[in-house]
PDB file of C-alpha atoms in Angstrom:
ATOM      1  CA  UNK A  30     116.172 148.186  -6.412  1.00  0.00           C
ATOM      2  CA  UNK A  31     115.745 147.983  -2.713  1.00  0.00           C
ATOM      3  CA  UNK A  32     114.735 144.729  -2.485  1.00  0.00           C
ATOM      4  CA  UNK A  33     116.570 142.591  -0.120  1.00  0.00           C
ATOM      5  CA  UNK A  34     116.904 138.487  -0.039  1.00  0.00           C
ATOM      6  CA  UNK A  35     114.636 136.616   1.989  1.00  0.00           C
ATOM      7  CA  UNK A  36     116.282 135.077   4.930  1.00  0.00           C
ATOM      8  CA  UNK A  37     115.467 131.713   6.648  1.00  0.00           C
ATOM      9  CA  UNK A  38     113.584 130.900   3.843  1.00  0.00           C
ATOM     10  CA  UNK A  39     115.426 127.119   2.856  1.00  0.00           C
ATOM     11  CA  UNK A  40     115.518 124.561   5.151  1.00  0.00           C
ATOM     12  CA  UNK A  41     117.381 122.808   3.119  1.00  0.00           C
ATOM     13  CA  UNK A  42     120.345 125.126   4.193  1.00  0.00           C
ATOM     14  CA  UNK A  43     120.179 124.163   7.623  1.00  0.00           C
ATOM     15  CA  UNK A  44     120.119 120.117   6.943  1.00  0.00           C
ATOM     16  CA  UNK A  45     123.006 120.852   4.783  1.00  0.00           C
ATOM     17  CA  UNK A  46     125.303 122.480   7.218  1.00  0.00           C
ATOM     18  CA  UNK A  47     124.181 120.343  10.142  1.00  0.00           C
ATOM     19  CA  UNK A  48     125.190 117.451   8.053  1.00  0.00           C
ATOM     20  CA  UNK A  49     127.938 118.974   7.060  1.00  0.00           C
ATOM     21  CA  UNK A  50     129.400 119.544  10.654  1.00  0.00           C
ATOM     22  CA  UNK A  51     128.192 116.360  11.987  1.00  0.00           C
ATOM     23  CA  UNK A  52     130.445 114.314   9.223  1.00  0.00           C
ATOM     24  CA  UNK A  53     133.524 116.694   9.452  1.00  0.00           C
ATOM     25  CA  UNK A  54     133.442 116.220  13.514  1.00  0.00           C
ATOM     26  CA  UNK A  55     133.539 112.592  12.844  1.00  0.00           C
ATOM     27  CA  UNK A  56     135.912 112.432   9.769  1.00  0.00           C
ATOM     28  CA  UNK A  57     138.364 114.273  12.020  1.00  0.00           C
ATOM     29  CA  UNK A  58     138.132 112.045  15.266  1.00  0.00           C
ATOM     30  CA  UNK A  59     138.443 109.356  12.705  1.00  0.00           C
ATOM     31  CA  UNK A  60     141.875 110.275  11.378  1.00  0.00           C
ATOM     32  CA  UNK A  61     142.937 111.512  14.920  1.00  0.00           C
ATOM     33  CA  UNK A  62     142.111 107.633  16.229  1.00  0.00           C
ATOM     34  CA  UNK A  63     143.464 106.091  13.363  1.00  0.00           C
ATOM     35  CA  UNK A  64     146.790 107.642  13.470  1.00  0.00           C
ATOM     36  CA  UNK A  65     147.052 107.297  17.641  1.00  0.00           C
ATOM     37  CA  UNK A  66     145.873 103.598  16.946  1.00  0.00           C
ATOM     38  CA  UNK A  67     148.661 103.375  14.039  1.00  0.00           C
ATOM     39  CA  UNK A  68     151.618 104.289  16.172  1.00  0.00           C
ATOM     40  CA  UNK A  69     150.048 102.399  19.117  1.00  0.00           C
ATOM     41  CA  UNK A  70     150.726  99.052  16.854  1.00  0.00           C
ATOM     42  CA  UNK A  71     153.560 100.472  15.289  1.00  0.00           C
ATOM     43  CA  UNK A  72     155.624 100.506  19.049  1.00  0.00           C
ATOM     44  CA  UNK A  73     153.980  96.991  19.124  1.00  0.00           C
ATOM     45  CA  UNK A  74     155.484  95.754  16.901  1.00  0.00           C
ATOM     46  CA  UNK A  75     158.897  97.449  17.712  1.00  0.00           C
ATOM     47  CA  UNK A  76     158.702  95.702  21.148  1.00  0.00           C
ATOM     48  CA  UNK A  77     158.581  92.141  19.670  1.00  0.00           C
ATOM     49  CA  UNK A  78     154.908  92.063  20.262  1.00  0.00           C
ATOM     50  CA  UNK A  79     154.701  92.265  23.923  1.00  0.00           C
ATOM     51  CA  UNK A  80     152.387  94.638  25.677  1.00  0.00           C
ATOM     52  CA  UNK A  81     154.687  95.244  28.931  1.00  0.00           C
ATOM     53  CA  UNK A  82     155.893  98.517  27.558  1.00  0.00           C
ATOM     54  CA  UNK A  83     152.721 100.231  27.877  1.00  0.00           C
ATOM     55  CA  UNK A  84     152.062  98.748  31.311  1.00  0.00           C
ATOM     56  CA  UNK A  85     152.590 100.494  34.689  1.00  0.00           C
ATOM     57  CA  UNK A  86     153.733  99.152  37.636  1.00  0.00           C
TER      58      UNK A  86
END
């Protein structure tokens, strides 16, 4: 009784969470690229393979 956890005392916490958010950041810009990439080809492929559609004048 009256005895409260000790905080800060793993540092394995810290590489864990760090980790953690490092690999989620770049899991999600992954799939983000991968799916603008995937339509990118997909309207390729729609316009007979030429690029001119996504050219400006």
């Amino acid at each position: 009784v009256g005895k409260q956890p000790i905080r800060e005392t793993n540092i394995y916490m810290y590489l864990y969470f760090v980790f953690f958010i490092i690999f989620g950041s770049f899991f999600t810009l992954n799939l983000f690229i991968g799916v603008i990439i995937d339509n990118f080809n997909e309207q390729k492929k729609k316009a007979g393979g030429s690029l001119e559609m996504f050219m400006t004048e």
